[in-house]
Amino acid sequence: MDLSIVLQFFISGVNLGCIYAALGLGFFIIYSVTRVLNLAQGEFVMLGGMLTVTFYSMGVPILLSTLVAVVIAGLLGGVLYRGVIHPARNLSKATQTFLTVGFAFAIEGIALLIWGWEYRSLPNFLGTPNIHLGGATIIGQTPWVTGITLLVVTGLFFFFGHTIQGKALRACADNPLGAKTIGISVERMSLYAFILAGTLGGIAGAIITPLTMVSYSIGFPMTIKGLLAAFVGGITRAEGVILGGMVLGMAEAIAASLIPSGYHSIFALIILMAVFLCQPRGLLSSPGKT
Amino acid sequence: MKRIAILLLVFIIAIGGTVSCASPSAEKSYKIGALTSQTGKYSGLGLQTLEGIQVIVEDINEKGGINGIPLELVPCDDKSSTTGVTLGAKKLIEVEKVDVILHGSTTALAQSTMPVADEGKTPAILLSGTALFDDQLGKWCFRPMGSEEDYVISFFQYLNEDLGITRVAALLENSGFGQGFEFFMPGIASKYNIEVVMTQHFDPTATDLTLQMTDIKNSNAQALVIWGSGPAGALAVKQARDMGINSPITASFAQGSPDMVKAFGAYYEMSPSLIVPASKTDIWQELPEDDSDKAMCQDFASLFLEKSDPPHPANFYNVLGAQMMLFVVDSLKRAQPDPTNVEKARSELRDALESTENLNLLTAVYTLSPEDHYGSVMQKIMLITFKDGGKILVPR
């Protein structure tokens, strides 16, 4: 196989992997702390993209548009917790998970009313041109997606490893009762988890929009992609989600070189099934956690 | 108590989320069920179609209805799901008692309409669907919307006869829409002395097509034919240009929709600019004066601009929606069924649809028969391209 083709598959694999990982990290944060699967996570991605496009079309510089969009998405994460999950905190986790579906429907409906059904796009951040490398092409937005995903991951590791709030979140994830005993407010940590997940979703939406386009209805497909990454890698560990995203992205790229292009998407599901059969808690799940 | 309240709320959301039909009422009217995707992933297609239907209904009612009887539109959202289609069609037939169903969404959803319409003995006109299922239309469904074959011919004829191209690559959506195109492609390609050197596929929700583009770029194709029903097709055009594929590209009418042009107009205009099929209404200003359809297309374009809210030019799916309604109007005028006897009215309307003959509409001239619910169609497809932020006819 020509080297340029191999290089292109690698570039596409990394790019897809970063997108999957960026979408999956929000699930990890919320699930770790609350054991709730936030099926509205894709809506934060949609909002990140839509709001960035909206502010940008009003003349706001792209990076500032992204920042404002991400802040709003984060705040909506807080609204989801305070308005939906917290009042139902005594119900089962399955019920709380189902309530996030209702929230997702509501956000989707409101987005349809505000923005209509049309798809929108953004130019590459700061007009970054495409890079032609050894016969392969790196689309101008790809370095932004990869770079910002790496920054987010680094930031998350720092946050969880070296800050009081991060350590408190981890404590809640590891042992909620123990955390409560030593004075950590699990409810407050849950609120932070939802805000953080909303923020991550908003970032993912803003950075992938120049590559993928955005409309009010992309939330659910994004939720599925993020869930795939989280389940394959292990939803209870950030590095598991990142690994899951990368495995899926690279697998799709490899599949593209080996099987007809119409079957790329089933490859992700085959991997998911294989992982579930061999390692039901994901590739990098924490011992004893589900 | 709180738990019961929450469960009740969840139940209401679930029931309400399944299907929603508006229920206007009128004493004596022809009831038209417009089952379209108003929400969900196909809402772009469904809402545009519904808008076209609404414009015609409003216009007919302002002119006094059909033989003095007004039209009553009953819009129903199929939520872009097969379940939504089935429940929506059943509700329109059994509860709303509509005389006819107009279904505006994708191929898979159109297929779900067919058994319900057949069982409910209610005529249904389908917007979408591949010509591959025309033999399954049964007694009550009609799909007089043309075939992928017509589009394949228009592309390959242009590529070979106008550009002298003999080798193309095809990038097709992995759906019924793409399958229909792929079914007709080999025969028509050989008819125009074109070799399809590579066929790649993409998922309707694909976001990265660089892998397919790498193979296409490394093939010896002189042109690229993209066939998709949604934004992935437009992304394909963008990523082809991003990857340095500078050969002529043709794409489907869906890629010519206003939102796609707005998002990717700069890529569409890159030389050689993108070629897409369009209705004559899309580009009526450019039609020659002696074109017999110019006045009809201009009238519809003006009517649509006046009645759409907010006002905007009619696009391809608006035109197709309006055309579905015009089929019904034509049949109602001929059949003059009694709206108070729904079962008889449905049957008479179906018979009238079957006897449609040389009906000259916005995208084609249609003749239907009891044996042929797809119809003998004389297409009026135009190839257009993009320049200076607008659309122009492809110079031939």
XYZ file of C-alpha atoms in Angstrom:
686
model
C 0.000 0.000 0.000
C 1.227 3.471 -0.872
C 2.819 5.326 2.074
C 0.643 8.397 1.478
C -2.475 6.239 1.853
C -1.191 4.719 5.103
C -0.394 8.219 6.372
C -3.862 9.459 5.399
C -5.512 6.555 7.208
C -3.434 7.320 10.295
C -4.333 11.025 10.206
C -8.027 10.232 9.727
C -7.881 7.624 12.493
C -6.357 10.056 14.982
C -8.841 12.744 13.980
C -11.824 10.404 14.370
C -10.369 9.077 17.622
C -10.071 12.569 19.072
C -13.666 13.341 18.100
C -14.911 10.110 19.728
C -12.825 10.773 22.848
C -13.978 14.397 23.120
C -17.596 13.210 22.913
C -17.067 10.434 25.453
C -15.349 12.355 28.234
C -18.575 14.023 29.379
C -20.120 10.610 30.053
C -17.119 9.632 32.167
C -17.344 12.725 34.395
C -21.045 12.390 35.192
C -21.143 8.620 35.415
C -18.121 8.492 37.696
C -19.638 10.843 40.237
C -23.373 10.133 39.997
C -23.684 6.712 38.271
C -26.178 8.389 35.936
C -25.767 7.957 32.174
C -26.390 11.426 30.824
C -28.144 10.732 27.541
C -28.422 14.483 26.944
C -24.649 14.765 26.550
C -24.967 15.081 22.766
C -27.230 18.108 23.242
C -24.367 19.995 24.894
C -22.276 19.152 21.833
C -25.044 20.489 19.603
C -25.368 23.640 21.699
C -21.603 24.211 21.650
C -21.651 24.106 17.865
C -24.869 26.090 17.364
C -23.974 28.838 19.808
C -20.480 29.213 18.367
C -21.930 29.551 14.862
C -24.502 32.059 16.144
C -21.990 34.300 17.907
C -19.526 34.019 15.047
C -22.191 35.052 12.535
C -22.852 38.122 14.729
C -19.255 39.195 14.178
C -17.741 37.893 17.415
C -14.210 36.485 16.863
C -14.179 32.700 16.587
C -12.244 31.942 19.775
C -14.383 34.319 21.843
C -17.526 32.815 20.266
C -16.294 29.391 21.280
C -15.561 30.528 24.815
C -19.009 32.071 25.331
C -20.709 29.012 23.796
C -18.758 26.677 26.064
C -19.663 28.701 29.165
C -23.359 28.596 28.247
C -23.198 24.841 27.592
C -21.534 24.399 30.989
C -24.241 26.434 32.708
C -26.897 24.319 31.028
C -25.159 21.288 32.461
C -25.794 22.872 35.847
C -29.426 23.508 34.898
C -29.832 19.837 33.984
C -28.579 18.818 37.404
C -30.452 21.381 39.475
C -33.658 21.276 37.459
C -33.970 17.594 36.608
C -31.559 15.267 38.361
C -31.408 16.848 41.831
C -35.202 16.864 42.377
C -35.217 13.179 41.402
C -32.137 12.279 43.440
C -34.000 9.732 45.539
C -35.258 7.825 42.523
C -33.357 5.011 40.873
C -30.386 5.747 38.615
C -32.314 4.233 35.723
C -35.114 6.765 36.246
C -32.606 9.609 36.455
C -30.992 8.384 33.241
C -34.414 8.337 31.581
C -35.042 11.898 32.762
C -31.946 13.036 30.875
C -33.664 11.741 27.723
C -36.585 14.065 28.449
C -34.144 16.940 28.922
C -32.534 16.044 25.589
C -35.941 16.170 23.853
C -36.649 19.549 25.436
C -33.290 21.020 24.368
C -33.718 19.643 20.855
C -37.197 21.132 20.565
C -36.078 24.531 21.832
C -33.105 24.482 19.446
C -35.487 23.735 16.561
C -37.622 26.725 17.531
C -34.628 29.044 17.826
C -32.447 27.970 14.926
C -34.757 26.050 12.581
C -33.795 22.813 10.859
C -30.943 24.149 8.720
C -27.429 22.799 8.963
C -24.708 25.348 9.680
C -20.967 25.325 9.461
C -17.920 27.284 10.551
C -14.653 28.004 8.805
C -11.510 26.396 10.185
C -10.423 28.189 13.359
C -8.330 31.264 12.514
C -8.614 30.274 8.848
C -6.048 27.501 9.306
C -5.206 26.182 5.825
C -5.086 22.492 4.903
C -1.666 20.899 5.302
C -0.383 18.604 2.578
C 2.100 16.150 4.038
C 3.816 13.350 2.138
C 0.904 12.945 -0.240
C -1.646 13.006 2.589
C -3.854 15.952 3.567
C -4.503 17.261 7.046
C -7.681 19.347 6.961
C -7.053 22.725 8.616
C -9.391 22.116 11.558
C -7.866 18.728 12.431
C -4.891 20.139 14.379
C -7.367 22.211 16.405
C -9.469 19.140 17.224
C -6.422 17.092 18.177
C -4.707 19.922 20.043
C -7.739 21.034 22.030
C -8.650 17.423 22.883
C -5.112 16.906 24.192
C -5.331 20.142 26.174
C -8.663 19.106 27.669
C -7.324 15.683 28.605
C -4.218 17.210 30.190
C -6.400 19.707 32.022
C -8.654 16.914 33.299
C -5.704 14.904 34.604
C -4.357 18.001 36.354
C -7.789 18.827 37.739
C -8.434 15.349 39.102
C -4.884 14.810 40.321
C -3.822 18.153 41.712
C -6.808 20.226 42.780
C -8.968 19.925 45.877
C -12.202 19.979 43.859
C -10.894 17.333 41.498
C -9.816 15.091 44.322
C -13.202 15.603 45.977
C -14.911 14.554 42.735
C -12.751 11.441 42.617
C -13.572 10.693 46.209
C -17.291 10.884 45.407
C -16.737 8.572 42.465
C -14.742 6.042 44.491
C -16.832 6.008 47.641
C -19.782 8.403 47.942
C -20.555 7.403 51.522
C -16.930 7.807 52.592
C -16.749 11.172 50.840
C -19.883 12.325 52.662
C -18.421 11.131 55.969
C -15.366 13.346 55.599
C -17.499 16.372 54.785
C -17.554 16.425 51.008
C -20.918 17.494 49.628
C -21.768 14.802 47.095
C -24.598 16.935 45.753
C -22.315 19.883 45.129
C -19.786 17.591 43.457
C -22.553 16.196 41.283
C -23.455 19.730 40.243
C -19.816 20.376 39.346
C -19.735 17.133 37.373
C -22.722 18.185 35.264
C -21.256 21.662 34.690
C -17.936 20.118 33.685
C -19.647 17.630 31.363
C -21.659 20.442 29.759
C -18.446 22.392 29.289
C -16.689 19.421 27.687
C -19.673 18.833 25.410
C -19.660 22.503 24.422
C -15.951 22.373 23.607
C -16.418 19.223 21.519
C -19.300 20.812 19.605
C -17.405 24.003 18.859
C -14.236 22.320 17.629
C -15.853 19.686 15.434
C -18.388 21.969 13.737
C -15.953 23.125 11.008
C -15.458 19.436 10.170
C -18.932 18.034 10.608
C -21.558 20.812 10.393
C -24.176 21.275 13.083
C -27.968 21.300 13.290
C -30.497 21.036 16.096
C -30.806 17.275 15.532
C -27.171 16.131 15.820
C -27.371 15.611 19.583
C -28.567 12.017 19.614
C -26.000 10.682 17.082
C -23.285 12.456 19.083
C -24.570 10.823 22.264
C -24.274 7.403 20.636
C -20.717 8.070 19.405
C -19.630 9.294 22.823
C -21.256 6.313 24.519
C -19.427 3.935 22.195
C -16.064 5.456 23.125
C -16.939 5.406 26.819
C -18.154 1.792 26.831
C -15.309 0.436 24.722
C -12.614 2.079 26.811
C -14.315 1.891 30.215
C -16.636 4.631 31.365
C -15.134 4.918 34.841
C -11.699 6.116 33.738
C -10.767 9.131 31.618
C -7.854 7.308 30.033
C -10.247 4.457 29.224
C -12.574 6.818 27.325
C -9.633 8.293 25.429
C -8.352 4.812 24.593
C -11.862 3.769 23.557
C -12.135 6.785 21.253
C -8.747 6.111 19.713
C -9.468 2.401 19.249
C -12.715 3.206 17.470
C -11.166 5.946 15.328
C -8.182 3.866 14.275
C -10.356 0.792 13.725
C -12.599 2.752 11.387
C -9.542 3.968 9.506
C -8.080 0.481 9.231
C -11.468 -0.865 8.214
C -11.549 1.686 5.431
C -8.433 0.169 3.935
C -9.605 -3.430 4.285
C -13.355 -3.557 3.743
C -15.826 -1.738 1.457
C -16.517 1.777 2.679
C -20.219 1.087 3.216
C -19.406 -1.101 6.193
C -17.225 1.330 8.192
C -19.913 2.114 10.725
C -20.655 -1.488 11.660
C -17.000 -1.885 12.521
C -17.536 0.257 15.633
C -20.402 -1.983 16.733
C -18.383 -5.159 16.111
C -15.620 -3.751 18.312
C -18.160 -2.839 20.985
C -19.567 -6.368 20.980
C -16.105 -7.915 21.049
C -15.105 -5.736 24.016
C -18.333 -6.517 25.859
C -17.802 -10.238 25.373
C -14.141 -10.251 26.439
C -13.974 -7.296 28.824
C -17.527 -6.316 29.808
C -16.439 -3.278 31.827
C -14.404 -1.794 28.999
C -10.748 -1.995 28.086
C -9.525 0.096 31.014
C -12.262 -0.180 33.603
C -11.493 0.258 37.263
C -11.450 -3.030 39.148
C -14.726 -3.790 40.840
C -16.622 -0.958 39.173
C -19.493 -1.156 36.776
C -46.540 11.146 45.513
C -43.579 12.927 43.911
C -42.510 9.648 42.364
C -45.961 9.111 40.876
C -45.957 12.659 39.510
C -42.578 12.124 37.847
C -43.622 8.787 36.386
C -46.830 10.402 35.099
C -44.766 13.170 33.492
C -42.464 10.612 31.900
C -45.506 8.691 30.612
C -47.014 11.846 29.129
C -43.706 12.728 27.458
C -43.442 9.200 26.063
C -46.981 9.188 24.690
C -46.723 12.737 23.381
C -43.343 11.980 21.898
C -44.627 9.117 19.820
C -46.689 11.036 17.328
C -48.346 14.420 17.143
C -50.998 15.425 14.671
C -52.741 18.775 14.580
C -56.512 18.418 14.461
C -58.187 21.318 12.750
C -61.838 20.834 11.971
C -64.242 21.959 9.301
C -67.817 21.081 8.565
C -67.427 19.941 4.996
C -64.014 19.833 3.485
C -61.504 17.593 1.799
C -59.093 16.494 4.505
C -55.470 16.217 3.431
C -53.127 14.394 5.814
C -49.594 15.758 5.520
C -47.391 13.155 7.203
C -43.910 14.657 7.160
C -40.759 14.630 9.280
C -41.165 17.830 11.282
C -38.655 16.814 13.926
C -35.692 14.462 13.981
C -32.937 13.861 11.514
C -35.068 14.192 8.366
C -36.864 17.365 9.464
C -34.992 19.455 6.895
C -36.586 17.436 4.136
C -39.979 17.108 5.837
C -40.437 20.748 6.841
C -39.566 22.005 3.375
C -42.030 19.547 1.846
C -44.753 20.588 4.282
C -44.158 24.237 3.417
C -44.751 23.483 -0.276
C -47.985 21.631 0.555
C -49.214 24.478 2.781
C -48.662 27.105 0.104
C -50.837 25.233 -2.404
C -53.591 24.510 0.144
C -53.711 28.168 1.151
C -53.803 29.298 -2.452
C -56.584 26.868 -3.406
C -58.694 27.877 -0.403
C -58.267 31.574 -1.198
C -59.589 30.810 -4.654
C -62.711 29.200 -3.205
C -61.586 25.611 -2.756
C -62.250 22.778 -5.175
C -65.726 23.006 -6.661
C -66.590 25.197 -3.681
C -65.302 22.730 -1.089
C -62.324 23.934 0.980
C -59.203 21.890 1.668
C -58.369 21.114 5.257
C -54.733 20.330 5.929
C -53.973 17.981 8.843
C -50.207 18.104 9.426
C -48.703 15.180 11.302
C -45.124 14.710 12.462
C -43.613 11.270 11.816
C -40.623 12.204 14.044
C -38.261 10.791 11.420
C -39.005 7.278 12.644
C -40.751 4.261 11.191
C -42.840 3.968 14.350
C -43.866 7.595 13.939
C -44.879 6.933 10.345
C -46.995 3.915 11.233
C -48.746 5.599 14.167
C -49.132 8.873 12.284
C -50.616 7.217 9.203
C -53.005 5.150 11.351
C -54.126 8.247 13.226
C -54.684 10.192 10.011
C -56.713 7.339 8.539
C -58.675 6.131 11.538
C -59.072 9.223 13.739
C -58.725 12.209 11.433
C -60.503 10.422 8.582
C -58.394 12.113 5.910
C -59.182 11.578 2.250
C -55.536 11.246 1.230
C -52.083 11.102 2.835
C -49.088 12.980 1.497
C -45.922 11.499 2.936
C -42.804 13.663 2.882
C -39.655 12.041 4.197
C -37.051 9.467 3.197
C -37.172 6.137 1.409
C -37.236 3.931 4.501
C -40.079 5.928 6.023
C -41.991 5.987 2.754
C -41.880 2.189 2.780
C -43.461 2.171 6.237
C -46.393 4.195 4.916
C -47.301 1.659 2.254
C -48.788 -1.198 4.341
C -50.785 1.197 6.533
C -52.264 3.038 3.551
C -53.066 -0.267 1.905
C -54.753 -1.683 4.994
C -56.645 1.565 5.599
C -57.706 1.776 1.935
C -56.535 5.378 1.770
C -54.624 6.814 -1.167
C -51.104 7.956 -0.293
C -48.630 9.923 -2.362
C -45.008 9.345 -1.440
C -42.337 11.965 -1.937
C -39.313 9.757 -1.557
C -38.280 6.292 -2.373
C -36.055 4.557 -4.727
C -37.448 3.299 -7.999
C -36.380 -0.093 -6.653
C -39.616 -0.453 -4.679
C -42.042 0.770 -7.297
C -43.326 -2.774 -7.756
C -44.365 -2.767 -4.075
C -46.605 0.294 -4.233
C -49.768 -1.817 -4.140
C -53.256 -0.558 -4.824
C -53.291 2.618 -2.740
C -49.813 4.189 -2.922
C -48.396 6.412 -5.624
C -44.843 7.622 -6.106
C -44.898 9.875 -9.129
C -41.629 11.607 -8.349
C -39.240 10.344 -10.993
C -36.445 7.846 -10.661
C -32.766 7.879 -9.809
C -32.305 6.672 -13.384
C -33.225 10.144 -14.677
C -30.530 11.761 -12.553
C -27.886 9.187 -13.485
C -28.629 9.855 -17.140
C -28.411 13.629 -16.730
C -25.018 13.390 -14.978
C -23.387 10.840 -17.248
C -24.709 12.437 -20.411
C -23.258 15.787 -19.348
C -19.924 14.342 -18.202
C -19.362 12.443 -21.414
C -21.014 14.529 -24.101
C -20.077 17.971 -22.752
C -16.806 17.301 -20.949
C -15.534 14.221 -22.807
C -15.024 12.288 -19.570
C -14.697 8.493 -19.747
C -13.686 7.525 -16.191
C -15.572 8.502 -13.037
C -15.518 7.642 -9.350
C -18.811 7.375 -7.476
C -19.328 8.205 -3.812
C -22.797 7.028 -2.810
C -24.846 7.277 0.344
C -25.306 3.996 2.165
C -29.115 4.062 2.004
C -32.014 3.202 -0.270
C -31.418 6.556 -1.941
C -27.843 5.560 -2.785
C -28.782 1.972 -3.662
C -31.206 3.137 -6.319
C -28.513 5.282 -7.921
C -26.018 2.427 -7.807
C -28.555 0.061 -9.369
C -28.957 2.182 -12.483
C -25.374 3.463 -12.726
C -23.519 0.607 -14.497
C -25.910 0.298 -17.432
C -26.144 4.025 -18.011
C -22.390 4.526 -17.608
C -21.656 2.008 -20.336
C -24.308 3.615 -22.532
C -22.336 6.865 -22.330
C -18.941 5.141 -22.687
C -18.009 5.874 -19.103
C -16.154 3.453 -16.859
C -16.913 3.684 -13.148
C -13.362 3.071 -11.904
C -14.241 3.229 -8.223
C -17.408 3.116 -6.114
C -17.191 4.228 -2.489
C -19.973 4.627 0.064
C -20.654 6.825 3.047
C -23.021 6.741 5.981
C -25.762 9.431 5.946
C -24.345 10.689 9.264
C -20.680 10.508 8.218
C -18.458 13.359 9.309
C -15.095 12.258 7.938
C -14.888 11.223 4.315
C -11.168 11.728 3.901
C -10.628 7.959 3.837
C -12.884 7.525 0.837
C -11.381 10.620 -0.749
C -7.883 9.193 -0.399
C -8.851 6.180 -2.498
C -10.699 8.337 -5.002
C -7.766 10.724 -5.288
C -5.458 7.806 -5.977
C -7.752 6.373 -8.646
C -7.545 7.539 -12.237
C -11.075 8.989 -12.230
C -11.570 12.164 -14.235
C -14.712 13.200 -12.339
C -16.481 12.466 -9.077
C -20.204 11.716 -8.765
C -21.556 12.220 -5.222
C -25.085 11.056 -4.390
C -26.425 11.755 -0.906
C -29.671 12.951 0.651
C -28.258 15.158 3.382
C -25.355 17.136 4.783
C -22.823 14.298 4.460
C -23.016 14.744 0.696
C -22.168 18.429 1.059
C -19.336 17.583 3.449
C -18.052 15.211 0.793
C -17.820 18.082 -1.687
C -15.935 20.179 0.862
C -13.556 17.404 1.820
C -12.912 16.472 -1.820
C -11.765 20.022 -2.467
C -9.845 20.066 0.842
C -8.025 16.924 -0.285
C -7.028 18.542 -3.554
C -9.481 16.720 -5.833
C -9.821 19.325 -8.546
C -11.852 17.372 -11.084
C -15.512 18.065 -11.949
C -17.950 17.014 -9.221
C -21.666 16.353 -9.565
C -23.937 15.938 -6.531
C -27.631 15.400 -5.783
C -30.328 18.075 -5.546
C -30.131 17.804 -1.733
C -26.661 19.306 -1.829
C -28.123 22.302 -3.658
C -30.448 23.201 -0.775
C -30.053 26.765 0.547
C -28.471 25.803 3.886
C -25.830 23.670 2.182
C -25.086 26.422 -0.316
C -24.825 28.915 2.526
C -22.462 26.665 4.479
C -20.261 25.489 1.624
C -20.866 27.966 -1.196
C -17.166 28.803 -1.371
C -16.329 25.131 -1.996
C -19.188 24.766 -4.471
C -17.812 27.661 -6.510
C -14.252 26.321 -6.669
C -13.313 25.669 -10.271
C -14.680 23.525 -11.811
C -17.796 24.489 -9.874
C -20.175 21.864 -8.481
C -22.971 20.565 -10.729
C -26.346 19.635 -9.196
C -29.767 18.871 -10.677
C -32.590 21.314 -9.988
C -36.176 22.002 -10.929
C -36.945 24.664 -13.480
C -38.582 26.697 -10.701
C -35.187 26.924 -8.997
C -33.816 28.824 -11.924
C -36.814 30.128 -13.855
C -35.181 33.511 -14.468
C -32.554 31.818 -16.612
C -34.992 29.846 -18.742
C -35.258 31.024 -22.361
C -38.393 32.971 -23.237
C -39.633 30.210 -25.518
C -39.538 27.616 -22.734
C -43.157 26.547 -22.339
C -42.692 26.010 -18.586
C -41.280 29.440 -17.808
C -44.621 31.108 -17.016
C -45.756 28.205 -14.775
C -42.444 28.175 -12.872
C -42.454 31.947 -12.509
C -46.042 31.913 -11.191
C -45.205 29.268 -8.620
C -41.997 31.035 -7.590
C -43.958 34.285 -7.047
C -46.759 32.488 -5.188
C -44.291 30.731 -2.912
C -42.363 33.910 -2.206
C -45.613 35.657 -1.291
C -46.988 32.933 0.968
C -43.916 31.437 2.637
C -43.247 32.670 6.144
C -40.668 34.168 6.370
C -40.699 34.849 2.628
C -38.008 32.945 0.750
C -37.522 31.475 -2.726
C -38.850 27.965 -3.299
C -36.220 25.245 -3.158
C -36.327 21.713 -4.546
C -38.229 20.065 -1.688
C -40.686 22.983 -1.494
C -41.401 22.337 -5.157
C -41.831 18.590 -4.625
C -44.188 19.192 -1.694
C -46.278 21.597 -3.748
C -46.302 19.099 -6.572
C -47.678 16.310 -4.363
C -50.545 18.618 -3.437
C -51.094 19.583 -7.067
C -51.587 15.887 -7.884
C -54.361 15.727 -5.321
C -55.927 18.972 -6.525
C -56.021 17.670 -10.076
C -57.614 14.382 -9.010
C -60.160 16.060 -6.726
C -61.225 18.373 -9.532
C -61.818 15.419 -11.814
C -63.372 13.043 -9.292
C -65.464 15.578 -7.327
C -65.982 13.100 -4.479
C -68.516 13.674 -1.713
C -66.427 14.678 1.344
C -69.090 13.442 3.761
C -68.609 9.845 2.658
C -64.940 9.285 3.440
C -64.591 5.693 2.277
C -66.203 6.426 -1.081
C -64.219 9.654 -1.445
C -60.940 7.803 -0.841
C -61.811 5.206 -3.423
C -62.875 7.772 -6.016
C -59.782 9.840 -5.378
C -57.580 6.776 -5.845
C -59.310 6.001 -9.156
C -58.808 9.599 -10.265
C -55.103 9.493 -9.351
C -54.775 6.316 -11.416
C -56.263 8.053 -14.419
C -53.897 11.043 -14.271
C -52.878 11.741 -17.827
C -50.248 14.138 -19.138
C -50.414 16.255 -16.003
C -47.884 19.012 -16.574
C -46.306 19.895 -13.223
C -43.242 21.722 -12.022
C -40.659 18.954 -12.371
C -42.177 16.650 -14.980
C -45.222 15.592 -17.007
C -46.967 12.629 -15.401
C -49.231 9.864 -16.626
C -50.399 7.181 -14.182
C -52.463 4.055 -14.622
C -53.946 1.246 -12.485
C -50.904 -0.882 -13.318
C -48.375 1.894 -12.923
C -48.461 4.038 -9.756
C -44.968 5.329 -10.418
C -46.013 6.656 -13.758
C -44.645 7.393 -17.124
C -42.684 10.538 -16.449
C -41.160 13.111 -18.755
C -38.598 14.806 -16.532
C -37.663 18.478 -16.650
C -34.367 18.208 -14.789
C -31.941 21.068 -15.254
C -28.277 20.969 -14.336
C -27.152 24.048 -12.470
C -23.915 25.280 -10.978
C -22.796 27.985 -8.580
C -21.271 31.369 -9.290
C -20.919 34.646 -7.360
C -23.216 33.457 -4.569
C -26.001 32.417 -6.932
C -27.147 29.565 -9.148
C -26.769 29.506 -12.915
C -27.652 27.027 -15.628
C -24.742 24.822 -16.613
C -23.475 26.102 -19.962
C -24.032 23.287 -22.512
